[in-house]
Coordinates of C-alpha atoms and ligand atoms in Angstrom, one line a residue:
M212 CA -11.9 12.0 -32.7
N213 CA -13.1 13.9 -35.7
T214 CA -16.7 12.8 -36.0
S215 CA -16.9 13.3 -39.8
T216 CA -14.0 10.9 -40.4
Q217 CA -14.8 8.5 -37.6
L218 CA -16.4 5.9 -39.9
S219 CA -13.7 6.0 -42.5
P220 CA -11.4 3.0 -42.9
L221 CA -8.7 5.7 -43.3
R222 CA -9.9 7.7 -40.3
K223 CA -6.4 8.6 -39.2
T224 CA -4.9 9.4 -42.6
T225 CA -7.7 10.6 -44.9
K226 CA -7.5 14.2 -46.2
H227 CA -11.3 14.3 -46.8
E228 CA -14.0 15.8 -44.5
Q229 CA -17.2 15.6 -46.6
A230 CA -19.4 12.6 -46.4
E231 CA -19.5 11.9 -50.2
A232 CA -15.7 12.2 -50.7
L233 CA -15.1 9.9 -47.7
A234 CA -17.6 7.4 -49.2
V235 CA -15.8 7.4 -52.6
E236 CA -12.5 6.9 -50.9
Q237 CA -13.9 4.1 -48.9
A238 CA -15.2 2.3 -52.0
K239 CA -11.8 2.6 -53.6
H240 CA -10.0 1.3 -50.5
F241 CA -11.9 -1.9 -50.8
G242 CA -11.3 -2.2 -54.6
I243 CA -14.7 -1.0 -55.7
D244 CA -15.1 1.3 -58.8
P245 CA -17.2 4.2 -57.4
N246 CA -18.7 4.8 -60.9
S247 CA -19.9 1.3 -61.4
E248 CA -23.5 0.5 -60.6
Y249 CA -22.5 -1.4 -57.5
G250 CA -20.1 1.4 -56.6
M251 CA -22.7 4.1 -56.9
S252 CA -25.1 2.2 -54.7
L253 CA -22.4 1.5 -52.1
V254 CA -21.2 5.1 -52.1
E255 CA -24.7 6.4 -51.7
L256 CA -25.3 4.2 -48.7
A257 CA -21.9 5.0 -47.1
T258 CA -22.5 8.7 -47.6
T259 CA -25.8 8.4 -45.8
L260 CA -24.0 6.5 -42.9
Y261 CA -21.4 9.2 -42.6
K262 CA -24.1 11.8 -42.3
A263 CA -26.1 9.7 -39.9
N264 CA -23.0 9.3 -37.7
N265 CA -22.6 13.1 -37.6
K266 CA -26.3 13.4 -36.6
T267 CA -25.8 10.8 -33.8
H268 CA -23.0 12.9 -32.4
D269 CA -25.3 16.0 -32.6
L270 CA -28.0 14.1 -30.7
W271 CA -25.4 13.1 -28.1
A272 CA -24.3 16.7 -27.6
I273 CA -28.0 17.9 -27.3
T274 CA -28.6 15.1 -24.8
V275 CA -25.6 16.0 -22.6
E276 CA -26.6 19.6 -22.6
G277 CA -30.3 19.3 -22.1
L278 CA -30.8 16.2 -19.9
S279 CA -30.5 17.8 -16.5
D280 CA -33.2 20.4 -17.3
L281 CA -35.8 18.0 -18.5
D282 CA -38.8 17.0 -16.6
K283 CA -39.6 13.3 -16.3
S284 CA -42.1 12.9 -19.1
D285 CA -39.5 14.5 -21.5
R286 CA -36.8 12.2 -20.3
I287 CA -39.1 9.2 -21.0
A288 CA -39.8 10.5 -24.5
W289 CA -36.1 11.2 -25.2
F290 CA -35.2 7.7 -24.0
N291 CA -37.8 5.9 -26.1
A292 CA -37.1 7.9 -29.2
K293 CA -33.4 6.9 -29.0
R294 CA -34.3 3.4 -28.1
F295 CA -36.3 3.1 -31.3
L296 CA -33.5 4.7 -33.3
S297 CA -31.3 1.8 -32.1
F298 CA -33.7 -0.7 -33.6
Q299 CA -33.7 1.2 -36.8
I300 CA -29.9 1.2 -37.0
A301 CA -29.9 -2.5 -36.2
K302 CA -32.5 -3.1 -38.8
I303 CA -30.2 -1.5 -41.4
L304 CA -27.4 -3.8 -40.2
D305 CA -29.8 -6.8 -40.4
N306 CA -30.8 -5.9 -43.9
L307 CA -27.1 -5.6 -44.8
Q308 CA -26.6 -9.2 -43.8
N309 CA -28.6 -10.4 -46.9
P310 CA -26.3 -9.1 -49.6
M311 CA -23.3 -9.8 -47.4
R312 CA -24.3 -13.4 -46.7
A313 CA -25.1 -14.1 -50.3
T314 CA -21.6 -12.9 -51.3
Y315 CA -20.0 -14.8 -48.5
Q316 CA -21.7 -18.0 -49.5
S317 CA -20.6 -17.6 -53.0
I318 CA -17.0 -17.6 -51.8
A319 CA -17.1 -19.9 -48.8
T320 CA -19.1 -22.8 -50.1
N321 CA -16.7 -23.3 -53.1
N322 CA -13.7 -23.8 -50.8
G323 CA -12.5 -27.0 -49.2
N324 CA -12.4 -27.7 -45.5
F325 CA -14.5 -24.7 -44.6
A326 CA -16.0 -26.2 -41.5
S327 CA -12.8 -25.6 -39.6
K328 CA -13.5 -21.8 -39.9
G329 CA -16.7 -22.3 -37.9
A330 CA -19.7 -20.0 -38.5
Y331 CA -19.1 -16.4 -39.6
P332 CA -21.1 -14.9 -36.7
I333 CA -21.4 -11.3 -37.8
F334 CA -24.5 -12.5 -39.7
D335 CA -26.3 -13.8 -36.7
N336 CA -25.1 -11.6 -33.8
V337 CA -27.1 -8.5 -34.8
A338 CA -30.3 -9.7 -33.2
A339 CA -28.3 -10.5 -30.0
I340 CA -28.2 -6.7 -29.4
F341 CA -31.8 -7.0 -28.3
S342 CA -31.3 -10.0 -26.0
A343 CA -33.1 -9.0 -22.8
S344 CA -30.1 -10.2 -20.8
P345 CA -26.5 -9.3 -21.5
V346 CA -25.2 -11.8 -24.1
I347 CA -22.5 -14.3 -23.0
T348 CA -19.7 -13.3 -25.3
R349 CA -17.8 -16.6 -25.3
T350 CA -14.9 -15.8 -27.5
A351 CA -11.2 -15.2 -27.1
T352 CA -10.9 -13.0 -30.2
Y353 CA -13.0 -10.5 -32.1
L354 CA -13.3 -9.5 -35.8
F355 CA -11.5 -6.4 -36.8
A356 CA -12.9 -3.7 -39.1
C357 CA -9.7 -2.4 -40.7
T358 CA -6.1 -1.6 -39.7
E359 CA -6.7 2.0 -38.7
W360 CA -9.5 1.1 -36.4
I361 CA -7.5 -1.7 -34.9
E362 CA -4.7 0.7 -34.2
D363 CA -7.1 2.9 -32.3
A364 CA -8.4 -0.2 -30.4
F365 CA -4.9 -1.1 -29.3
N366 CA -4.6 2.5 -28.0
G367 CA -7.8 2.3 -26.1
K368 CA -9.5 4.8 -28.4
E369 CA -12.1 2.6 -30.1
P370 CA -14.6 1.2 -27.6
L371 CA -16.5 -0.7 -30.4
H372 CA -13.5 -3.0 -30.8
D373 CA -12.6 -5.5 -28.1
I374 CA -9.4 -7.1 -29.0
Y375 CA -9.0 -10.1 -26.8
S376 CA -11.2 -11.4 -24.0
R377 CA -8.5 -11.4 -21.3
L378 CA -8.6 -7.7 -21.7
L379 CA -12.1 -6.7 -22.5
N380 CA -15.2 -8.7 -23.0
P381 CA -18.7 -7.3 -23.6
T382 CA -20.4 -9.4 -20.9
S383 CA -17.9 -8.4 -18.3
I384 CA -18.2 -4.7 -19.4
A385 CA -22.0 -5.0 -19.0
L386 CA -21.4 -6.2 -15.5
A387 CA -18.9 -3.5 -14.7
N388 CA -21.2 -0.8 -16.0
H389 CA -24.1 -2.2 -13.9
M390 CA -22.0 -2.4 -10.8
V391 CA -21.0 1.3 -11.2
D392 CA -24.7 2.2 -11.4
L393 CA -25.5 0.3 -8.2
E394 CA -22.5 1.6 -6.3
A395 CA -22.3 5.2 -7.4
G396 CA -25.9 5.9 -8.2
E397 CA -26.4 9.4 -9.5
R398 CA -22.6 9.9 -9.8
A399 CA -22.2 6.8 -11.9
N400 CA -20.8 8.9 -14.8
Q401 CA -17.8 9.8 -12.6
Y402 CA -16.8 6.2 -11.9
L403 CA -15.6 3.2 -13.8
A404 CA -15.1 -0.5 -12.7
W405 CA -12.8 -3.3 -13.8
N406 CA -13.8 -6.9 -13.1
F407 CA -11.4 -9.5 -11.9
N408 CA -11.5 -13.3 -11.7
S409 CA -12.0 -13.3 -7.9
G410 CA -12.2 -10.9 -5.0
M411 CA -8.6 -11.6 -4.2
A412 CA -7.5 -10.9 -7.8
A413 CA -9.3 -7.5 -7.5
I414 CA -7.6 -6.7 -4.2
D415 CA -4.2 -7.8 -5.6
G416 CA -4.8 -5.9 -8.8
L417 CA -5.6 -2.7 -7.0
L418 CA -2.8 -3.0 -4.5
S419 CA -0.3 -3.9 -7.3
H420 CA -1.5 -0.8 -9.1
L421 CA -1.1 1.6 -6.2
L422 CA 1.7 0.3 -4.1
G423 CA 5.3 1.0 -4.9
Y424 CA 8.5 -0.1 -3.2
E425 CA 8.5 0.8 0.5
D426 CA 5.1 2.4 0.5
I427 CA 3.1 2.2 3.6
V428 CA -0.3 0.5 4.2
L429 CA -2.4 1.4 7.2
A430 CA -5.1 -1.3 7.4
S431 CA -8.1 -1.9 9.6
R432 CA -7.4 -4.7 12.0
N433 CA -10.2 -7.1 11.0
I434 CA -9.8 -8.0 7.4
Y435 CA -10.3 -11.2 5.5
G436 CA -7.5 -13.7 6.2
G437 CA -6.5 -13.8 2.5
S438 CA -6.1 -10.0 2.4
Y439 CA -4.0 -10.1 5.5
Q440 CA -1.8 -12.8 4.0
L441 CA -1.5 -10.8 0.7
L442 CA -0.4 -7.7 2.6
E443 CA 1.9 -9.4 5.2
D444 CA 3.3 -12.3 3.1
W445 CA 3.7 -10.7 -0.3
F446 CA 3.7 -6.9 -0.2
A447 CA 5.5 -6.6 3.0
K448 CA 8.2 -9.1 2.1
P449 CA 11.6 -7.4 1.8
S450 CA 12.4 -9.3 -1.4
N451 CA 9.1 -8.2 -2.9
L452 CA 8.0 -4.6 -2.3
N453 CA 9.0 -4.2 1.3
V454 CA 5.8 -2.4 2.1
A455 CA 5.3 -1.3 5.7
V456 CA 2.0 -2.7 7.0
E457 CA 0.5 -1.1 10.0
W458 CA -2.8 -1.8 11.7
V459 CA -5.5 0.2 13.4
D460 CA -7.6 -1.1 16.2
G461 CA -10.7 1.1 16.1
Y462 CA -13.6 2.1 13.9
S463 CA -13.8 5.9 14.0
G464 CA -12.3 8.7 12.0
D465 CA -10.4 9.8 15.2
D466 CA -8.9 6.3 15.7
F467 CA -7.6 6.4 12.1
A468 CA -6.5 10.1 12.3
K469 CA -4.4 9.3 15.4
R470 CA -2.8 6.2 13.8
L471 CA -2.2 8.1 10.5
D472 CA -0.2 10.7 12.4
E473 CA 1.8 8.1 14.3
V474 CA 2.5 6.2 11.1
A475 CA 3.5 9.3 9.2
E476 CA 5.9 10.1 12.0
K477 CA 7.3 6.6 12.2
Y478 CA 7.9 6.5 8.4
A479 CA 8.9 10.2 8.0
D480 CA 12.0 9.2 6.1
R481 CA 10.1 7.1 3.6
I482 CA 7.5 9.8 3.1
A483 CA 10.3 12.4 2.7
N484 CA 11.5 10.2 -0.2
G485 CA 8.2 10.3 -1.9
K486 CA 6.7 7.1 -0.4
R487 CA 3.0 7.2 0.2
I488 CA 0.5 5.9 2.8
Y489 CA -2.5 4.0 1.6
V490 CA -5.4 3.4 4.0
Y491 CA -6.9 -0.1 3.5
L492 CA -10.3 -0.8 5.1
E493 CA -12.7 -3.7 5.2
S494 CA -16.2 -2.7 6.3
P495 CA -18.3 -4.4 7.5
C496 CA -15.3 -6.5 8.4
N497 CA -14.6 -10.2 8.7
P498 CA -15.4 -12.0 10.9
H499 CA -17.6 -10.0 13.3
G500 CA -19.4 -7.8 10.8
Y501 CA -18.2 -4.7 12.6
V502 CA -18.6 -1.4 10.7
L503 CA -16.0 1.2 10.2
D504 CA -16.9 4.9 9.9
V505 CA -15.7 4.9 6.3
A506 CA -16.9 8.5 5.7
A507 CA -15.0 9.9 8.7
I508 CA -11.9 7.8 8.0
S509 CA -11.9 8.9 4.3
Y510 CA -12.2 12.5 5.5
A511 CA -9.3 12.2 7.9
S512 CA -7.1 10.4 5.3
H513 CA -7.9 12.8 2.5
T514 CA -7.2 15.8 4.7
R515 CA -3.7 14.3 5.1
G516 CA -3.4 13.6 1.3
W517 CA -3.7 9.8 1.4
D518 CA -5.9 7.5 -0.7
V519 CA -8.5 5.2 0.8
I520 CA -9.4 1.7 -0.3
V521 CA -12.5 -0.1 1.1
D522 CA -13.4 -3.7 0.7
S523 CA -17.2 -3.4 0.9
T524 CA -18.0 -7.0 0.0
V525 CA -19.9 -7.9 3.2
G526 CA -22.0 -4.7 3.1
T527 CA -23.0 -4.7 -0.5
P528 CA -23.9 -1.4 -2.3
M529 CA -27.3 -1.5 -0.7
L530 CA -26.4 -1.8 3.0
H531 CA -23.1 0.0 2.8
P532 CA -23.4 2.9 0.3
V533 CA -19.9 4.3 0.7
L534 CA -19.9 6.3 -2.6
K535 CA -23.3 7.8 -2.2
R536 CA -22.1 10.8 -0.2
D537 CA -22.2 14.4 -1.4
D538 CA -18.8 15.3 0.0
V539 CA -16.1 13.8 -2.1
M540 CA -13.8 14.0 1.0
E541 CA -16.0 11.4 2.6
R542 CA -15.9 9.0 -0.3
P543 CA -13.2 6.3 -0.5
D544 CA -11.1 6.5 -3.6
Y545 CA -11.5 2.8 -4.5
V546 CA -14.2 0.3 -3.6
I547 CA -13.7 -3.4 -3.9
H548 CA -16.2 -6.2 -3.9
S549 CA -15.9 -9.9 -4.0
Y550 CA -18.9 -10.8 -6.3
T551 CA -18.4 -14.3 -5.1
K552 CA -20.4 -13.5 -2.0
E553 CA -23.8 -11.6 -1.7
L554 CA -23.8 -10.1 -5.2
A555 CA -23.7 -13.3 -7.1
G556 CA -25.4 -14.9 -4.2
S557 CA -25.4 -18.6 -4.8
G558 CA -21.8 -19.5 -4.1
T559 CA -21.3 -21.0 -7.6
T560 CA -18.7 -18.7 -9.0
T561 CA -15.7 -16.6 -7.9
A562 CA -15.3 -13.0 -9.2
G563 CA -14.4 -9.5 -8.0
V564 CA -14.4 -5.8 -8.9
V565 CA -12.6 -2.6 -8.3
I566 CA -14.5 0.7 -8.7
G567 CA -12.7 4.1 -8.9
R568 CA -12.9 7.5 -10.4
N569 CA -12.8 7.5 -14.2
E570 CA -9.5 9.3 -14.4
T571 CA -7.7 6.8 -12.2
M572 CA -9.2 3.8 -14.0
F573 CA -8.6 4.4 -17.7
I574 CA -7.0 7.0 -19.9
P575 CA -6.5 6.4 -23.7
K576 CA -2.9 5.5 -24.5
G577 CA -0.5 8.3 -24.8
E578 CA -2.9 10.9 -23.2
S579 CA -2.9 12.5 -19.7
V580 CA -5.8 14.1 -17.8
P581 CA -6.1 16.7 -15.1
F582 CA -7.5 15.3 -11.9
T583 CA -8.7 17.1 -8.8
K584 CA -8.1 14.9 -5.7
P585 CA -10.7 14.9 -2.9
N586 CA -8.7 17.5 -0.9
G587 CA -8.6 19.8 -3.9
D588 CA -5.0 19.1 -5.0
E589 CA -4.7 19.3 -8.7
V590 CA -2.6 16.5 -10.3
T591 CA -2.1 15.2 -13.8
I592 CA -2.5 11.5 -14.4
E593 CA -0.6 9.9 -17.3
W594 CA -2.3 7.1 -19.2
N595 CA 0.1 4.5 -18.0
N596 CA -0.7 5.4 -14.4
S597 CA -4.4 4.4 -14.8
L598 CA -5.3 1.0 -13.4
F599 CA -6.2 -0.3 -16.9
W600 CA -2.8 0.1 -18.4
N601 CA -0.7 -0.2 -15.3
V602 CA -2.2 -3.6 -14.2
Y603 CA -5.1 -4.8 -16.1
Y604 CA -3.7 -4.8 -19.6
I605 CA -0.5 -6.3 -18.5
K606 CA -1.7 -9.0 -16.0
G607 CA -4.2 -11.7 -16.7
A608 CA -7.0 -11.7 -14.1
F609 CA -9.9 -10.4 -16.1
L610 CA -13.3 -11.9 -15.6
D611 CA -14.6 -14.2 -18.3
A612 CA -18.0 -13.9 -19.9
D613 CA -19.7 -16.9 -18.3
K614 CA -18.8 -15.8 -14.8
A615 CA -19.8 -12.2 -15.5
F616 CA -23.1 -13.5 -16.7
E617 CA -23.6 -15.5 -13.6
V618 CA -22.9 -12.6 -11.4
L619 CA -25.3 -10.4 -13.4
N620 CA -28.0 -12.9 -13.0
G621 CA -27.4 -13.2 -9.3
M622 CA -27.4 -9.5 -8.7
K623 CA -30.9 -9.2 -10.0
T624 CA -32.2 -10.5 -6.7
Y625 CA -29.6 -9.4 -4.2
E626 CA -31.6 -6.6 -2.6
M627 CA -34.4 -9.0 -1.7
R628 CA -32.0 -11.4 -0.3
V629 CA -30.3 -8.8 1.8
V630 CA -33.6 -7.7 3.4
Q631 CA -34.4 -11.3 4.4
K632 CA -30.9 -12.0 5.7
T633 CA -30.9 -8.8 7.8
I634 CA -34.1 -10.0 9.5
N635 CA -32.6 -13.4 10.1
T636 CA -29.4 -11.9 11.4
L637 CA -31.1 -9.7 13.8
T638 CA -33.4 -12.5 15.0
L639 CA -30.5 -14.9 15.6
A640 CA -28.3 -12.3 17.3
K641 CA -31.1 -11.4 19.7
I642 CA -31.8 -15.0 20.5
F643 CA -28.2 -15.9 21.1
D644 CA -27.7 -12.7 23.1
A645 CA -30.4 -13.9 25.5
H646 CA -28.4 -17.1 26.3
P647 CA -26.2 -16.6 29.3
D648 CA -23.3 -18.7 28.0
I649 CA -23.1 -17.2 24.5
N650 CA -21.3 -14.0 23.7
V651 CA -22.5 -12.3 20.6
S652 CA -20.4 -9.9 18.5
C653 CA -23.0 -8.2 16.3
P654 CA -22.9 -4.5 15.6
A655 CA -26.7 -4.3 15.5
L656 CA -27.0 -5.1 19.2
P657 CA -27.4 -1.9 21.2
D658 CA -24.8 -3.1 23.7
S659 CA -22.2 -3.6 21.0
D660 CA -19.3 -1.1 21.0
N661 CA -19.8 -0.9 17.3
Y662 CA -23.5 -0.1 17.5
L663 CA -23.3 3.6 16.7
H664 CA -21.1 3.1 13.7
C665 CA -23.5 0.5 12.4
Q666 CA -26.4 3.0 12.9
K667 CA -24.5 5.8 11.2
N668 CA -22.9 4.0 8.2
M669 CA -25.3 1.2 7.3
Y670 CA -28.5 1.6 5.4
L671 CA -31.1 2.3 8.1
G672 CA -28.7 1.0 10.6
L673 CA -29.2 -2.6 9.4
P674 CA -26.5 -5.1 9.9
A675 CA -24.8 -7.2 7.2
A676 CA -25.5 -10.9 7.5
L677 CA -22.3 -11.8 9.3
F678 CA -21.5 -12.0 13.0
T679 CA -19.7 -14.1 15.5
I680 CA -20.6 -15.9 18.7
D681 CA -18.3 -17.5 21.2
M682 CA -18.7 -19.5 24.4
E683 CA -15.6 -18.4 26.2
G684 CA -17.5 -17.4 29.4
N685 CA -18.4 -14.0 30.7
G686 CA -18.7 -12.5 34.1
N687 CA -19.3 -15.4 36.5
R688 CA -20.1 -17.9 33.7
A689 CA -17.3 -20.4 32.9
P690 CA -16.2 -21.0 29.4
I691 CA -17.8 -24.0 27.6
N692 CA -15.5 -27.0 27.5
R693 CA -13.5 -27.0 24.3
E694 CA -14.0 -30.7 23.6
V695 CA -17.8 -30.6 23.9
F696 CA -17.8 -27.4 21.8
K697 CA -16.0 -29.3 19.1
Q698 CA -18.5 -32.1 19.3
F699 CA -21.3 -29.5 19.2
F700 CA -19.7 -27.8 16.1
D701 CA -19.5 -31.1 14.3
M702 CA -23.2 -31.6 14.7
L703 CA -24.3 -28.3 13.1
E704 CA -25.0 -30.0 9.7
P705 CA -27.5 -30.2 8.1
A706 CA -29.1 -27.1 9.5
I707 CA -26.0 -24.9 9.2
G708 CA -23.4 -25.7 6.5
M709 CA -19.9 -26.2 7.8
Q710 CA -18.4 -24.2 4.9
V711 CA -16.2 -21.3 4.3
S712 CA -17.3 -18.2 2.3
L713 CA -20.2 -16.0 3.1
G714 CA -23.1 -14.3 1.3
Q715 CA -24.7 -17.5 0.0
T716 CA -28.4 -18.4 0.1
N717 CA -27.6 -21.0 2.8
T718 CA -26.3 -20.2 6.3
V719 CA -22.8 -21.3 6.9
A720 CA -20.6 -21.5 10.0
L721 CA -17.0 -21.8 10.5
C722 CA -14.4 -21.3 13.3
P723 CA -12.1 -18.5 11.9
A724 CA -9.2 -19.6 14.0
L725 CA -9.2 -22.9 12.1
T726 CA -10.1 -21.7 8.6
T727 CA -10.4 -18.2 7.1
H728 CA -8.0 -16.7 9.6
S729 CA -5.7 -19.6 10.1
E730 CA -3.0 -17.6 8.4
L731 CA -2.9 -15.3 11.5
S732 CA -0.5 -16.0 14.3
D733 CA -1.9 -16.6 17.8
S734 CA -1.1 -13.0 18.8
A735 CA -2.7 -11.6 15.6
L736 CA -5.8 -13.8 16.2
S737 CA -6.1 -12.4 19.7
E738 CA -5.6 -8.9 18.5
A739 CA -8.4 -9.5 16.0
G740 CA -10.7 -10.7 18.8
I741 CA -10.8 -14.2 17.5
K742 CA -11.0 -16.9 20.2
P743 CA -10.7 -20.6 19.9
T744 CA -14.5 -21.1 20.1
T745 CA -15.4 -18.1 18.0
M746 CA -17.9 -19.2 15.4
R747 CA -18.5 -17.0 12.4
L748 CA -22.1 -17.2 11.1
S749 CA -22.9 -16.1 7.6
I750 CA -26.6 -15.9 7.6
G751 CA -28.7 -17.3 4.7
L752 CA -32.3 -17.2 3.7
E753 CA -33.6 -20.1 5.9
D754 CA -36.1 -19.5 8.8
P755 CA -33.7 -18.6 11.6
R756 CA -35.8 -20.4 14.2
M757 CA -34.9 -23.7 12.4
F758 CA -31.3 -23.2 13.5
I759 CA -32.2 -22.6 17.1
A760 CA -34.3 -25.8 17.0
H761 CA -31.3 -27.7 15.6
I762 CA -28.8 -26.0 17.9
I763 CA -30.8 -27.0 21.0
E764 CA -30.8 -30.7 19.8
A765 CA -27.1 -30.6 19.0
A766 CA -26.3 -29.0 22.4
T767 CA -28.4 -31.6 24.1
L768 CA -26.2 -34.3 22.5
S769 CA -22.9 -32.5 23.3
I770 CA -22.6 -29.4 25.5
D771 CA -25.2 -30.6 28.0
N772 CA -23.0 -33.5 28.9
K773 CA -20.6 -31.0 30.7
H774 CA -23.0 -28.0 31.1
P775 CA -26.4 -29.6 31.8
E776 CA -28.3 -26.3 31.7
F777 CA -27.0 -25.2 28.3
S778 CA -29.8 -26.3 26.0
Q779 CA -32.4 -25.2 28.4
S780 CA -31.1 -21.6 28.6
F781 CA -32.4 -20.3 25.3
P782 CA -35.5 -18.2 25.3
C783 CA -38.7 -20.2 25.4
A784 CA -40.6 -21.2 22.2
E785 CA -43.1 -18.3 22.5
Q786 CA -40.3 -15.7 23.0
I787 CA -38.4 -17.1 20.0
D788 CA -41.5 -16.8 17.8
D789 CA -42.1 -13.3 19.2
I790 CA -38.6 -12.1 18.5
Y791 CA -38.9 -13.3 14.9
L792 CA -42.3 -11.8 14.4
Q793 CA -41.2 -8.4 15.8
T794 CA -37.9 -8.3 13.9
Y795 CA -39.6 -9.3 10.7
T796 CA -42.2 -6.6 10.9
Q797 CA -39.9 -3.9 12.3
V798 CA -37.4 -4.3 9.5
H799 CA -40.0 -4.3 6.7
D800 CA -41.7 -1.4 8.3
K801 CA -38.4 0.6 8.4
I802 CA -37.6 -0.3 4.8
V803 CA -41.0 0.5 3.4
R804 CA -41.2 3.8 5.2
N805 CA -37.8 4.7 3.8
Q806 CA -38.9 4.1 0.2
P807 CA -39.3 7.2 -1.9
S808 CA -42.9 8.6 -1.9
F809 CA -45.0 8.3 -4.9
N810 CA -44.5 12.0 -5.6
T811 CA -40.8 11.6 -5.5
L812 CA -41.0 8.7 -8.0
R813 CA -43.0 10.9 -10.3
R814 CA -40.2 13.5 -10.4
Ligands
PLP1148 C1 -14.5 -9.5 2.8 C2 -13.8 -10.4 1.7 N1 -13.1 -9.8 0.7 C3 -12.5 -10.5 -0.2 C4 -12.6 -11.9 -0.3 C5 -12.0 -12.6 -1.3 O1 -12.9 -12.9 -2.4 P1 -12.8 -14.1 -3.3 O2 -13.0 -15.4 -2.5 O3 -13.8 -13.9 -4.4 O4 -11.4 -14.1 -3.9 C6 -13.3 -12.5 0.7 C7 -13.5 -14.0 0.7 O5 -14.0 -14.6 1.6 C8 -14.0 -11.8 1.7 O6 -14.7 -12.3 2.7

């Protein structure tokens, strides 16, 4: 956009370029005689604003050019100088409220039934710019400046103007921007996020955007039951998109490369007709918390030209930093989170997000942009093939302001929660692992076949707060009787919540076969490694030893009736304290040693 005409109410049609001429034109547009005393004052102010806008763009250009060469003290100086300019500009707006309010009152208070209009909030919203938390913008609609600006807003070319909160809402945008910063770190300017009303809405939104009729999805075996159902029961349904859904048992790049080649061969006809393969991953995955080698899988998929989606909900950006890799080939194309879980943290709202490269997420209406795919292929993306216009603008699953605010609030503490939960997870996994009748599936245990992937892909090799145990016997140990297991499970409250979901402050347990994964057939359950007594534990913030104390009592009342040694077979009290102490100190030690040094922080 032409910066000199950007502020004009006739920005699209004016013939003027100079600030003063634009200001005179503006006065006339609103019925003001520019030669009147009021008109002259208005024109002078508007002229100054046009010039100020040009200067702001100059500052922007200098910032973009110079930022990377600055040392830290200059960056701090630049930031605070601009921060103060924001207050100055806002102060002008605030001062402007006085004459505007007086004029408004002279019109409004004379008219009947004015209460029904409600307050005219432009007067009072200015100070909200400086609210220390993002403002909850609870409105369906927004005030428009003038027709030519609205036209730009409808074409996605005027970010100041939100139109309708189902599409864009400032609180939700604040969350999306923050999420991109957390997930992409120093590459945040390459990525954009769109928030949805739930994690499932995010998954559905992205798949609806990408998948066309008879495309192919190659998915990792262990995914959330709802995602499985969406793929198999909706996308794969012949009367819907007839998408071919194929599964991969395995965690490595090689496992996926092999399956990709098999699937490409199996669907050679479809691919010859332009159909595409999409790789859908969940890592760490439901219910065992197993980790996929997302970097190697992305590499293998990109080499073959296929896009990669990863649901990274369980890992969070802290534990599972999939976008923070230098090699773009190793980065998935899209990252999904259900905010409902660890990020919001308290289990009081549902929300979700999709993060992707700018060019794939939004392009102003009517435009197209060149895009280099991870494997170097050059393509052109048309505006209507960006996620915003293809899905978001048309469908109605955008996140509302109240929920966005709640997620933002929760996210402030998520890293601290993750650390404590990691300690609790490791402690519990080790204690259960020491019991001869309990099988533990937790990628952080060195004897897990997923251990190396956990070490390679998770932050400091730390596990997410999700794992499973079962009592189906092993070696010469008989399975625990199903009836007493049920009795035992029914006695887990109040120590462990019998609830679905994960990532809450409290620890919750469920039997996937009966709940989250009940949509799966018996064979699909067994392929997913889910047994009748598999118990999924989503670990919270409580002292993990409290669960063991409770579990021993519950087992005494139930399992011991058929297996008398069960409750006695946990490690002894001193060992339990010791495991907790050691795990607690080891994890903190690892984390604190991995923090940047003071010299790094000074740079
Ligand atoms: C890994 C994962 N992804 C996505 C979802 C769906 O998120 P939501 O419940 O916010 O729709 C869930 C829900 O449990 C999940 O566990």
